[in-house]
Coordinates of C-alpha atoms in Angstrom, one line a residue:
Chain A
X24 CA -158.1 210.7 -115.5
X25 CA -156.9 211.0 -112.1
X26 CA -157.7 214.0 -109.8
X27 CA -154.1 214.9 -109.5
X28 CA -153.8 215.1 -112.9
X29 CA -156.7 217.2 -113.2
X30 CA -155.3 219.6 -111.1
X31 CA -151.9 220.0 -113.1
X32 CA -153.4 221.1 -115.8
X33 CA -155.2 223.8 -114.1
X34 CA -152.2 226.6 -114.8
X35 CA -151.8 225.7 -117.7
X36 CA -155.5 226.0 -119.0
X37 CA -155.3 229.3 -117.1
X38 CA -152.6 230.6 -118.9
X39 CA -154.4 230.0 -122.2
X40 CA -157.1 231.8 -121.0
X41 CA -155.0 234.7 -120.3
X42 CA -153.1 234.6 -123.4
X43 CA -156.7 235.2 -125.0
X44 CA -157.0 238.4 -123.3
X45 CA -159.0 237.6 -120.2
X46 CA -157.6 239.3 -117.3
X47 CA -156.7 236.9 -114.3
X48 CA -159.5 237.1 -111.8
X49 CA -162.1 236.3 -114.5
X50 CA -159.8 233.8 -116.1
X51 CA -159.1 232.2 -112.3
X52 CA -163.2 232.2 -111.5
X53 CA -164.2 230.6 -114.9
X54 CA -161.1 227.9 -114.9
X55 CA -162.7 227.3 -111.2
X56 CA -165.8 226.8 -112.4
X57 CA -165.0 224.4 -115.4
X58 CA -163.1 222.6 -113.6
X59 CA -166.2 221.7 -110.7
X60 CA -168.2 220.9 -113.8
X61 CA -165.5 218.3 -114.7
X62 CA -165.0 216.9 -111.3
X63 CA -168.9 216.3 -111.3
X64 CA -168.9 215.0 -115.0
X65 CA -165.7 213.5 -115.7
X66 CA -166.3 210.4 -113.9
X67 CA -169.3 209.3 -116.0
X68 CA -168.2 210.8 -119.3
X69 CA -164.2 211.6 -119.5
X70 CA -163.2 213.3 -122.0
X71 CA -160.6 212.5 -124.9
X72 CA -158.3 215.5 -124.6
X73 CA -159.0 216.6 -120.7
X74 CA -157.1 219.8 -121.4
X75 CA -159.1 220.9 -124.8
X76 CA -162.1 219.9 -123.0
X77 CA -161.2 222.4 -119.8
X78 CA -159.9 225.4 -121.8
X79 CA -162.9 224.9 -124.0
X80 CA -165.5 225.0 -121.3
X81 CA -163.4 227.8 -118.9
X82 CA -163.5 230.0 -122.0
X83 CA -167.0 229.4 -122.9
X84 CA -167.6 230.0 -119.2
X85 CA -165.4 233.0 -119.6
X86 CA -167.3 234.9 -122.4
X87 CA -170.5 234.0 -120.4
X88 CA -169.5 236.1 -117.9
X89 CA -168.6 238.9 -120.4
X90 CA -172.1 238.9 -121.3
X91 CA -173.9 239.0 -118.5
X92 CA -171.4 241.4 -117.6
X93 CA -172.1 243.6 -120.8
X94 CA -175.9 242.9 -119.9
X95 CA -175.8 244.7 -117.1
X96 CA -174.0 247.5 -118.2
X97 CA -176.6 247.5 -121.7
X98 CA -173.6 247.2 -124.0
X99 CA -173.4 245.3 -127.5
X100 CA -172.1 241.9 -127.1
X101 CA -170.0 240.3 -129.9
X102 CA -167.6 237.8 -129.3
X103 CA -167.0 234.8 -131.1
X104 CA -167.7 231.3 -129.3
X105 CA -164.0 230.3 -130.5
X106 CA -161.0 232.2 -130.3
X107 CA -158.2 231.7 -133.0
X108 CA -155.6 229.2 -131.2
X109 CA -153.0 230.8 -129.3
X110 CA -149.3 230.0 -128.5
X111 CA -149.2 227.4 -126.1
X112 CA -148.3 228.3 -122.6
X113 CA -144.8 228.8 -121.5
X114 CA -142.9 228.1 -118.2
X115 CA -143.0 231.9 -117.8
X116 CA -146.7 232.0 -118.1
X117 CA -146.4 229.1 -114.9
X118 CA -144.1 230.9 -113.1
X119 CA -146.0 234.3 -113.2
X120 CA -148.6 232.7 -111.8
X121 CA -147.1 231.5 -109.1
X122 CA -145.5 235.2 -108.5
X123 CA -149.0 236.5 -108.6
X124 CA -151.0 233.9 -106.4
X125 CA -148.4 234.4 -103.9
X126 CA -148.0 238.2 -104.1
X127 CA -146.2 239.9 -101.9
X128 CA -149.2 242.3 -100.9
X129 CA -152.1 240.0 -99.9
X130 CA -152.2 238.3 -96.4
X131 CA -150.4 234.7 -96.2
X132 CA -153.6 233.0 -95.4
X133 CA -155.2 234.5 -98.8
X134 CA -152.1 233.9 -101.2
X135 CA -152.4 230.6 -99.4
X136 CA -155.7 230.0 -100.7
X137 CA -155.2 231.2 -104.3
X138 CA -152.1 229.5 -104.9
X139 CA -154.0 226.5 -104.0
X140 CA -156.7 227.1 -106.9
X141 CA -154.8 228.7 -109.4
X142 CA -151.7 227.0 -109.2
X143 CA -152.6 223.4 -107.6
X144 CA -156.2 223.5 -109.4
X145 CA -157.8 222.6 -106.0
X146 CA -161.6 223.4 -105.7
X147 CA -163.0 226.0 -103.6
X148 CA -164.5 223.6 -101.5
X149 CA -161.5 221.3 -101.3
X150 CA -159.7 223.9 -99.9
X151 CA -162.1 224.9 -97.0
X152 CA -162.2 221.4 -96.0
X153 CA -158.3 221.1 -95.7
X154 CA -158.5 224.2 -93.9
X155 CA -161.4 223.4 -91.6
X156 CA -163.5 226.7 -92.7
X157 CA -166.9 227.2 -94.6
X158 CA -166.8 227.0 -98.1
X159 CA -168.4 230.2 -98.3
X160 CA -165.4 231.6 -96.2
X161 CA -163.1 230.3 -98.3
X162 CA -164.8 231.9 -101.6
X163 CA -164.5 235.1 -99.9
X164 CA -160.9 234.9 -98.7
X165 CA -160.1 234.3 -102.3
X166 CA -161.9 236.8 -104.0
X167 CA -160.7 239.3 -102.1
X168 CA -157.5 238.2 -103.0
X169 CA -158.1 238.7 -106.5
X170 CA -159.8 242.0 -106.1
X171 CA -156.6 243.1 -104.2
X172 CA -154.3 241.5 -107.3
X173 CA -156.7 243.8 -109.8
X174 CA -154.5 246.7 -108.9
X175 CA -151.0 245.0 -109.5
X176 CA -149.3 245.5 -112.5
X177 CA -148.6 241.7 -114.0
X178 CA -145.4 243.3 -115.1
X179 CA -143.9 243.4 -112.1
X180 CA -140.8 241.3 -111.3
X181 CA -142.1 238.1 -109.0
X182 CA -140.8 237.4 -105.2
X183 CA -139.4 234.0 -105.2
X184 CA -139.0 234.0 -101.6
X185 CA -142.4 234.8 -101.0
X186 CA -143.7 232.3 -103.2
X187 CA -141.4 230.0 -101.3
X188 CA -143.0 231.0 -98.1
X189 CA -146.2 230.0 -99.1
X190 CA -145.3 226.6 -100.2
X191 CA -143.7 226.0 -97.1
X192 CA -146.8 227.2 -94.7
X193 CA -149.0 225.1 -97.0
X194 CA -146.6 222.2 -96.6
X195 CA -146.3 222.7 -93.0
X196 CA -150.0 223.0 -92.3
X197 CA -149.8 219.3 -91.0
X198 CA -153.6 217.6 -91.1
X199 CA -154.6 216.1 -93.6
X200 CA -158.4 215.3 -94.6
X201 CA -159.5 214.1 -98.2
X202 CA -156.7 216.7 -99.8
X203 CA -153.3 216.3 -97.9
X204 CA -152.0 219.6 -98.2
X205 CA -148.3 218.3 -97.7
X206 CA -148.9 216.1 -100.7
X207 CA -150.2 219.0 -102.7
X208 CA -146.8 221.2 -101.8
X209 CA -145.2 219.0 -102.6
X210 CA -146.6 218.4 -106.3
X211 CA -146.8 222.8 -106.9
X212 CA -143.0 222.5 -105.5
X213 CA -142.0 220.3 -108.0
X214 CA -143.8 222.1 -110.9
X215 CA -141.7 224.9 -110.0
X216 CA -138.5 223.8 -109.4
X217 CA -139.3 222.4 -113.1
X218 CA -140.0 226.2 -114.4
X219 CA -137.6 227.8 -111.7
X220 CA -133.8 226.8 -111.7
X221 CA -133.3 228.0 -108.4
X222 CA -131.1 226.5 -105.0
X223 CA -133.2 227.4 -103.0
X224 CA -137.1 225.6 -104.5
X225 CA -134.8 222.5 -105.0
X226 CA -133.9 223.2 -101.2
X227 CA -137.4 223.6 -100.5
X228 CA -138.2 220.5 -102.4
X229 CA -136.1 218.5 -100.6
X230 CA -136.9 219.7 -97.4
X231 CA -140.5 218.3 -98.1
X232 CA -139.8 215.0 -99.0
X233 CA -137.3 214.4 -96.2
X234 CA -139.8 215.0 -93.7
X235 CA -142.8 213.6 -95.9
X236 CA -140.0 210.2 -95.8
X237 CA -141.2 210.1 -92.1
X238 CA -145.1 210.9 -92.2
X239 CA -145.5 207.0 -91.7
X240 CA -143.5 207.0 -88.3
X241 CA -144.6 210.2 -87.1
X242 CA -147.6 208.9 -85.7
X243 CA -148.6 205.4 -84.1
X244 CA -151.3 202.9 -84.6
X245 CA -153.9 205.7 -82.4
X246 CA -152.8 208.7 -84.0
X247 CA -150.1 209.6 -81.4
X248 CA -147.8 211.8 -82.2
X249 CA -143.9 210.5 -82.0
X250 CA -141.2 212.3 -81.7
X251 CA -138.4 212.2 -84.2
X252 CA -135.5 210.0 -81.2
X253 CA -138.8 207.9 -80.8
X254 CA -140.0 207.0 -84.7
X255 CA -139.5 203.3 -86.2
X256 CA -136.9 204.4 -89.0
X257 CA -137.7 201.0 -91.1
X258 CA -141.1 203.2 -91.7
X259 CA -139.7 205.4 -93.1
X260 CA -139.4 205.9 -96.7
X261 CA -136.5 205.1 -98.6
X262 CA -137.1 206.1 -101.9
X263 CA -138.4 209.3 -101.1
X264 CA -135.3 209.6 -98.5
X265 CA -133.1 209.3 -101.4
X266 CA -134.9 211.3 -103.9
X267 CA -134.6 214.0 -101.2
X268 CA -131.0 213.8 -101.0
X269 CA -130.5 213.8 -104.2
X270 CA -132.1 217.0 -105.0
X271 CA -130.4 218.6 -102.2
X272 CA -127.2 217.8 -103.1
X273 CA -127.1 219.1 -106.9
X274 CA -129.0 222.3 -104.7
X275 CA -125.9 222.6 -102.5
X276 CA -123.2 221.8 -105.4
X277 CA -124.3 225.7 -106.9
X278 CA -122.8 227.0 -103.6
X279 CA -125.7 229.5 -103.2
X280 CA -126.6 228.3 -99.8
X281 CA -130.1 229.4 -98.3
X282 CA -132.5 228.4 -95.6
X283 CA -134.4 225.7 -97.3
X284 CA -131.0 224.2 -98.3
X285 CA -130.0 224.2 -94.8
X286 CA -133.3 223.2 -93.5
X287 CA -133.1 220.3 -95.5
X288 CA -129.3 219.1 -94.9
X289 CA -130.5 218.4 -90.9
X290 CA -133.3 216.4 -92.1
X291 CA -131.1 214.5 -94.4
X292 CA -128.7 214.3 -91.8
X293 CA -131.8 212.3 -89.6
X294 CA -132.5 210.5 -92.9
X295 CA -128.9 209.2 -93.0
X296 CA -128.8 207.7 -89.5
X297 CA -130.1 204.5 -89.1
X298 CA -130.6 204.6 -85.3
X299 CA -131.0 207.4 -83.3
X300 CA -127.8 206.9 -81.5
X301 CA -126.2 206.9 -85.2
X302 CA -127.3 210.6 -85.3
X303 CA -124.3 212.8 -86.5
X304 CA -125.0 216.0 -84.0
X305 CA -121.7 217.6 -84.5
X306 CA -122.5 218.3 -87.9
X307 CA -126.6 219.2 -87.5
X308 CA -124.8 221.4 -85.0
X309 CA -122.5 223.1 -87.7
X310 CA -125.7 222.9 -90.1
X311 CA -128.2 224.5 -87.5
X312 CA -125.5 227.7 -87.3
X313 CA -125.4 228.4 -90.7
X314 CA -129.3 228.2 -90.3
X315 CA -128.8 230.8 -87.5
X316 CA -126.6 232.8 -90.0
X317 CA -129.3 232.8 -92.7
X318 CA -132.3 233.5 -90.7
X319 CA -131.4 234.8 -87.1
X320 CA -134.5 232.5 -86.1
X321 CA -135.6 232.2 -82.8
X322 CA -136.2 229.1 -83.6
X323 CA -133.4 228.2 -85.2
X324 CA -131.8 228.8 -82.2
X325 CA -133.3 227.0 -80.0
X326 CA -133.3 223.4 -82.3
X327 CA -129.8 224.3 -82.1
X328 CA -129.1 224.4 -78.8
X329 CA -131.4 220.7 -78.5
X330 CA -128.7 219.7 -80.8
X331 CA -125.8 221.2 -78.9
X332 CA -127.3 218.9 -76.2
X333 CA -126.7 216.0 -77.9
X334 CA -123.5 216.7 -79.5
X335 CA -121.5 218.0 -76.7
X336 CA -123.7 216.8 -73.7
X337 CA -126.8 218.0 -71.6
X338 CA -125.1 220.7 -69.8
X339 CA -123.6 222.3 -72.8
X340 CA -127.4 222.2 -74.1
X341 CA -128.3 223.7 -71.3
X342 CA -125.8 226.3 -71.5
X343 CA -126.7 227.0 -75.2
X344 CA -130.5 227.5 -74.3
X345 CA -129.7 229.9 -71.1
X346 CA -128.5 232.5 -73.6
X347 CA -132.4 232.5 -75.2
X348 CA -135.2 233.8 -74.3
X349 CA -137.4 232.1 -71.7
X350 CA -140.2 233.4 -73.9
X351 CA -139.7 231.4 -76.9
X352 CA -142.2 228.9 -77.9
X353 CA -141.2 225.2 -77.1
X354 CA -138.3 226.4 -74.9
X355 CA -139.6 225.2 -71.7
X356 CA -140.3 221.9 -73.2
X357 CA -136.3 222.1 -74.6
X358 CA -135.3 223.1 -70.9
X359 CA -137.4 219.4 -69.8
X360 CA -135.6 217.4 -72.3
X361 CA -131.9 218.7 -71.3
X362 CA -133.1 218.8 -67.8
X363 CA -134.1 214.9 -68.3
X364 CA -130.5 214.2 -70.0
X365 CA -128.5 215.6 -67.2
X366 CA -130.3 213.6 -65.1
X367 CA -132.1 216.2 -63.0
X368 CA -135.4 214.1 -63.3
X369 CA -137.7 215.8 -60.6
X370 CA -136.9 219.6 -62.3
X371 CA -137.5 218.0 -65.7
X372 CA -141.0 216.8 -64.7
X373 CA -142.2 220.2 -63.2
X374 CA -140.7 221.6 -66.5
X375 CA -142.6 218.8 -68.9
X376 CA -145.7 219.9 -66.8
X377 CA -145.0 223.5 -67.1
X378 CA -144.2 222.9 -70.7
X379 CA -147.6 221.3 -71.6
X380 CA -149.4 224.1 -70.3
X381 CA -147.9 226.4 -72.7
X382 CA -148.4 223.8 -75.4
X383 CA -149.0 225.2 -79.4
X384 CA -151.0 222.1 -80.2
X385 CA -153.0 219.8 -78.9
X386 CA -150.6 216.7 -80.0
X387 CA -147.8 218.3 -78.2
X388 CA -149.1 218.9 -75.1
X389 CA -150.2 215.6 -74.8
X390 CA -147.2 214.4 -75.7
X391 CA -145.4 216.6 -72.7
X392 CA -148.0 215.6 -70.1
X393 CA -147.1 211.9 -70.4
X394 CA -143.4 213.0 -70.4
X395 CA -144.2 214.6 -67.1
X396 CA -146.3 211.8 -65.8
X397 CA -143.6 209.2 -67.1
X398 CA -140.4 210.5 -64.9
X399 CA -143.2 211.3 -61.9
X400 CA -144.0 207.4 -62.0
X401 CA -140.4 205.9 -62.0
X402 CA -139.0 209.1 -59.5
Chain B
X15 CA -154.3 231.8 -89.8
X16 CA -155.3 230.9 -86.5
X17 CA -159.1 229.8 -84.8
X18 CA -160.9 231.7 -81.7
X19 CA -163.8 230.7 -79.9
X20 CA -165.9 234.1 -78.6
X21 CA -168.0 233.0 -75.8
X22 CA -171.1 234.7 -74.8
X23 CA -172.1 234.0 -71.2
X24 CA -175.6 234.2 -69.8
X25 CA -174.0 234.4 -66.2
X26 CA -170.4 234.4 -64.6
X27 CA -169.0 237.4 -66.9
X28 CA -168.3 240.8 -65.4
X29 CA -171.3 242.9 -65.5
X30 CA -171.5 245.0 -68.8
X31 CA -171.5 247.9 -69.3
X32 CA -175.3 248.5 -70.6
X33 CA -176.4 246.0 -68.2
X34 CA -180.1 245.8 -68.9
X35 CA -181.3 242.0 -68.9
X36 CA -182.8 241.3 -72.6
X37 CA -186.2 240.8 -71.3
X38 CA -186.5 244.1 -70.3
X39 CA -185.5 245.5 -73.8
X40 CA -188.3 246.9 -76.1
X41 CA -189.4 244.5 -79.0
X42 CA -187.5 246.6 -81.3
X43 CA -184.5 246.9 -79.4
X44 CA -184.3 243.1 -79.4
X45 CA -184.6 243.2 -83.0
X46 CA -182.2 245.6 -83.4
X47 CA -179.5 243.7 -81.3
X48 CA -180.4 240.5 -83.3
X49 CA -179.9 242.4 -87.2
X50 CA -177.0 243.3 -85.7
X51 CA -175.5 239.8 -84.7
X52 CA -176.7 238.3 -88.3
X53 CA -174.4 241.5 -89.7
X54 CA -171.4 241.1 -87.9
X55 CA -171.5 237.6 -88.9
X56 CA -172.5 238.1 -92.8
X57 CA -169.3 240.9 -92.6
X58 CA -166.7 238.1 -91.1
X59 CA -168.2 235.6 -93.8
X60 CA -167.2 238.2 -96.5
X61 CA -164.1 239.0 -95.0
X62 CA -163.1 235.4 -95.0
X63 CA -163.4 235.3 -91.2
X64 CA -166.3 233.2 -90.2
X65 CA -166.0 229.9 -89.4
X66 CA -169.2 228.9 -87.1
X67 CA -171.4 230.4 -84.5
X68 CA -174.2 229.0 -82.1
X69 CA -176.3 230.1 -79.9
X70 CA -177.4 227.9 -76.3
X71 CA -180.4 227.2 -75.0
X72 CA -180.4 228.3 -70.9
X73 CA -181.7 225.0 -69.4
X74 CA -179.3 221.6 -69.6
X75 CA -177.6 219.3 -67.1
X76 CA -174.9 217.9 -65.6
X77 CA -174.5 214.2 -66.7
X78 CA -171.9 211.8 -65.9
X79 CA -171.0 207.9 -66.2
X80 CA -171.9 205.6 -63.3
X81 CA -170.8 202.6 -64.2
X82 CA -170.6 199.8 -66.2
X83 CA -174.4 198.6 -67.0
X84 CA -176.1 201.7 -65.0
X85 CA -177.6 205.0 -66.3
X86 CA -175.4 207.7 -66.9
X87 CA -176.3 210.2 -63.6
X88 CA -177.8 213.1 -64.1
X89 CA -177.7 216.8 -61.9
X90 CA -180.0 219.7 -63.4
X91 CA -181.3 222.1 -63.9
X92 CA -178.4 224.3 -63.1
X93 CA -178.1 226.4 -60.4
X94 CA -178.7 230.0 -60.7
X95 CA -175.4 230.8 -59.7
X96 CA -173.4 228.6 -62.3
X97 CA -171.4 230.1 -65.0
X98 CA -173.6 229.9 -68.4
X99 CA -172.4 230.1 -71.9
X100 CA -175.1 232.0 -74.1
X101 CA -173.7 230.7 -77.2
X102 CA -170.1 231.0 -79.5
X103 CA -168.7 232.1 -82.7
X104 CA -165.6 230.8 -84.2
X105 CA -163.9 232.9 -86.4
X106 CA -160.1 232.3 -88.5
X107 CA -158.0 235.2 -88.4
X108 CA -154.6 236.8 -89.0
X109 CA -153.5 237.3 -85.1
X110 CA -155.0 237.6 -81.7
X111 CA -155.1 241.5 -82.3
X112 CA -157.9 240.6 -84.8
X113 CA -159.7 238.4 -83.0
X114 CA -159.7 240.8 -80.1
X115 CA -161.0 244.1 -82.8
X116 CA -163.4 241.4 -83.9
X117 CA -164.6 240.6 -80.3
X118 CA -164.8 244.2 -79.1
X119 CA -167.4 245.1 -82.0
X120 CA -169.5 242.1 -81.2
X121 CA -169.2 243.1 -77.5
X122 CA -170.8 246.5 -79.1
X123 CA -173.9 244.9 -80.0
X124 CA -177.0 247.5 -79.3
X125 CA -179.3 246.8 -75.9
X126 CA -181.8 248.5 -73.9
X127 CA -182.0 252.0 -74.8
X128 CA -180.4 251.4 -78.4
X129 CA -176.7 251.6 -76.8
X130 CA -173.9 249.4 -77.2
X131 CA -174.3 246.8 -74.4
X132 CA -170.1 246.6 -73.9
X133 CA -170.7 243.2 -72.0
X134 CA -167.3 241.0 -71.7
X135 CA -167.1 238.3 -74.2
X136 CA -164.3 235.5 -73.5
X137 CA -161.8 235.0 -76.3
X138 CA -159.9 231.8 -76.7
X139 CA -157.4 230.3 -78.9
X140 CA -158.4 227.2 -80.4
X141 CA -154.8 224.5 -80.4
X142 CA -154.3 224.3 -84.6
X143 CA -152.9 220.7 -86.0
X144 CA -149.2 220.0 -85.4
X145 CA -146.6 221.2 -87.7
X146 CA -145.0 218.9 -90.1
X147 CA -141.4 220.3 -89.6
X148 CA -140.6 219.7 -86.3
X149 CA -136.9 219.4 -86.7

């Protein structure tokens, strides 16, 4: 058995455990710790049912802690080693568990963290890795997170947007070590688009895997980043392209439009073009307002007044992106680019330049200094 | 989330506050100052905060290349006016408004006399991976 398939039937051996009466922090900590004692066995000697085998050990796990628990506190201890078989979990057990993980009340980098475990059945240390902390960090970031869930009622109506949000920021989160966080969103999107009928996950969804169609051409041979007018379009991936499109389109046939739905139609609008030059702006234009609409995000805004640029020419771009604020990230570097299409090549330089400076990553200022040094070389 | 580096500096920071050198200190004032660094970072690993921290020795060079098929060049020690980093924690937090509350009770660490030392600590943003969205 695979680790990916390990990890999807983490939930669902949680929600068993749960079912039984164990509350969810205990249930979350002993699934956690089954499931490192099946990552370190498994290989050797793999289980026949990998599911009985987890919810077996998590609940044996489970009732140790009970004791020990009990110990302390110098209580009887009675509990029988096997509990009589309950239902099977449901796709409301999954879904509540994504509403929890990603409650509205803990801190985006902690729901982040125990949405991974719970719901993507990611290790402890797994997770510290992809997010370049100490394990011992991470442990802490998500057992504070559980001791901050102890006081929510589990009766509580979820936040589907919320739980959206997370998805994305894990999806977004870019590097990728031995777990690819992109690869994991989109795996816990799918599982809930499969428990949630909703526009807007199937709008997420395909969000993810039209820019995941690109991952290949987003960098070059060295690890260089390369801009989207730049990328070699035969890398990209077809299959997942069309998949993408697909689920966006029965998303946008419930006419319950949203921001991941709109997100995603300018990505598939990229997808469709073959060549850059075959890029249809007018409508990314049309696309990036109803974006504007939805969100009223800054940087919505400003993509949209790139895209102005290139639908209606450089100085209607620029005209777009006076009526922003200066202050926004990446609008200097937008101000180079326009400045660079209307031909004003010196200004665009100092404003590459400028631009790097005030860079958000590392990739993307070094992608703005050699724009600088590029138009300083042939001006 | 988002990485800062805390640097401590030996030299080139604006003089604290409680600007005793260490060496001056009583041997239980030193300890004092040093339970209190191990704390502050045992209280960011619990909070989910820590990420690493070092600490410098004084003495080093400069080194650079020279050329193909020669030693690398060396210029040390330093000189006593140079800028000196003491040592760095890294730490992963919300915003920059934690990482400054963060940096102002390290900067609170107790020196001579048992009072905070308020010496400046430099706080910088460490550049986080690229997005994946970027349309």
């Amino acid at each position: 058995m695979d680790d990916v398939r390990l990890r999807e039937i983490v939930p669902a051996v949680i929600g068993v455990l749960v079912r039984r009466g164990a509350d969810f922090a205990s249930a979350e900590d002993a699934v956690q710790e089954a499931l490192v004692s099946a990552v370190a066995n498994w290989p050797a000697d793999p289980p026949r049912d990998p599911q009985g085998w987890l919810v077996t050990v998590s609940w044996r796990k489970h009732l140790d802690q009970l004791r020990s628990g009990r110990a302390r506190a110098g209580r009887e201890v009675a509990y029988d080693l096997e509990p009589p078989p309950g239902p099977v979990p449901t796709a409301d057990d999954t879904l509540r568990l994504y509403f929890l993980c990603a409650h509205p009340t803990l801190p985006p980098a902690s729901a982040v963290a125990l949405t991974l475990r719970a719901v993507g059945g990611l290790t402890t240390r797994q997770i510290a890795e992809a997010y370049l902390v100490p394990e011992p960090t991470m442990a802490q970031r998500i057992s504070r997170a559980k001791r901050r869930l102890a006081a929510v009622r589990l009766d509580e109506p979820g936040d589907l947007p919320t739980v959206l949000r997370v998805l994305y920021l894990i999806y977004n989160e870019g590097h990728s070590g031995e777990v690819d966080l992109a690869t994991e969103a989109i795996r816990v999107t799918r599982q809930l688009a499969a428990v949630a009928d909703e526009p807007e996950v199937a709008g997420l969804l395909a969000l993810e895997l039209l820019h995941h169609a690109r991952r290949d051409a987003r960098t070059d041979a060295t690890g260089r980043l390369v801009p989207l007018a730049e990328q070699d379009r035969s890398r990209w991936d077809p299959a997942m392209i069309a998949e993408g499109v697909a689920v966006l389109q029965a998303a946008l046939a419930r006419d319950r439009l949203g921001e991941y739905q709109a997100q995603a139609a300018i990505a598939a609008l990229h997808a469709d073009a073959r060549s850059v030059e075959e890029t249809d702006w007018v409508q990314i234009v049309e696309w990036y307002d109803e974006l504007v609409g939805l969100t009223g995000s800054p940087v919505a805004r400003l993509n949209r007044a790139v895209a102005v640029g290139e639908a209606d020419g450089a100085l209607a771009g620029l005209a777009a992106l006076a009526e922003l604020d200066p202050a926004l990230p990446r609008h200097t570097a937008a101000s180079a680019y326009l400045h660079e299409r209307a031909g004003r090549l010196a200004e665009a330089a100092d404003r590459y330049a400028a631009a790097a400076r005030a860079a958000s990553n590392a990739a993307e200022r070094d992608h703005l200094t050699r724009q600088a040094a590029r138009l300083r070389q042939s001006g | 989330m988002a990485k800062y580096l805390l640097l401590k500096h030996y030299r080139g920071a604006p003089a604290a506050v409680n600007d005793v050198p260490m060496d001056r200190w009583t041997p239980a004032e030193i300890d004092a100052h040093m339970t209190y660094m191990d704390d502050f970072a045992k209280r960011l690993e619990e909070s989910g905060e820590y990420v690493d921290g070092q600490a410098l020795k004084p003495e080093g060079a400069w080194v650079r290349s020279d050329g193909d098929g020669r030693p690398p060049v060396t210029d040390g020690p330093f000189a006593e006016t140079k800028d000196l980093i003491a040592g760095w924690m890294i730490i992963d937090v919300d915003a920059w408004e934690r990482a400054v509350e963060l940096a102002g009770e390290l900067s609170a660490a107790p020196g001579a006399g048992g009072k905070p030392i308020h010496e400046w600590l430099e706080v910088r943003p460490l550049f986080p991976a690229p997005p994946t969205v970027d349309d």
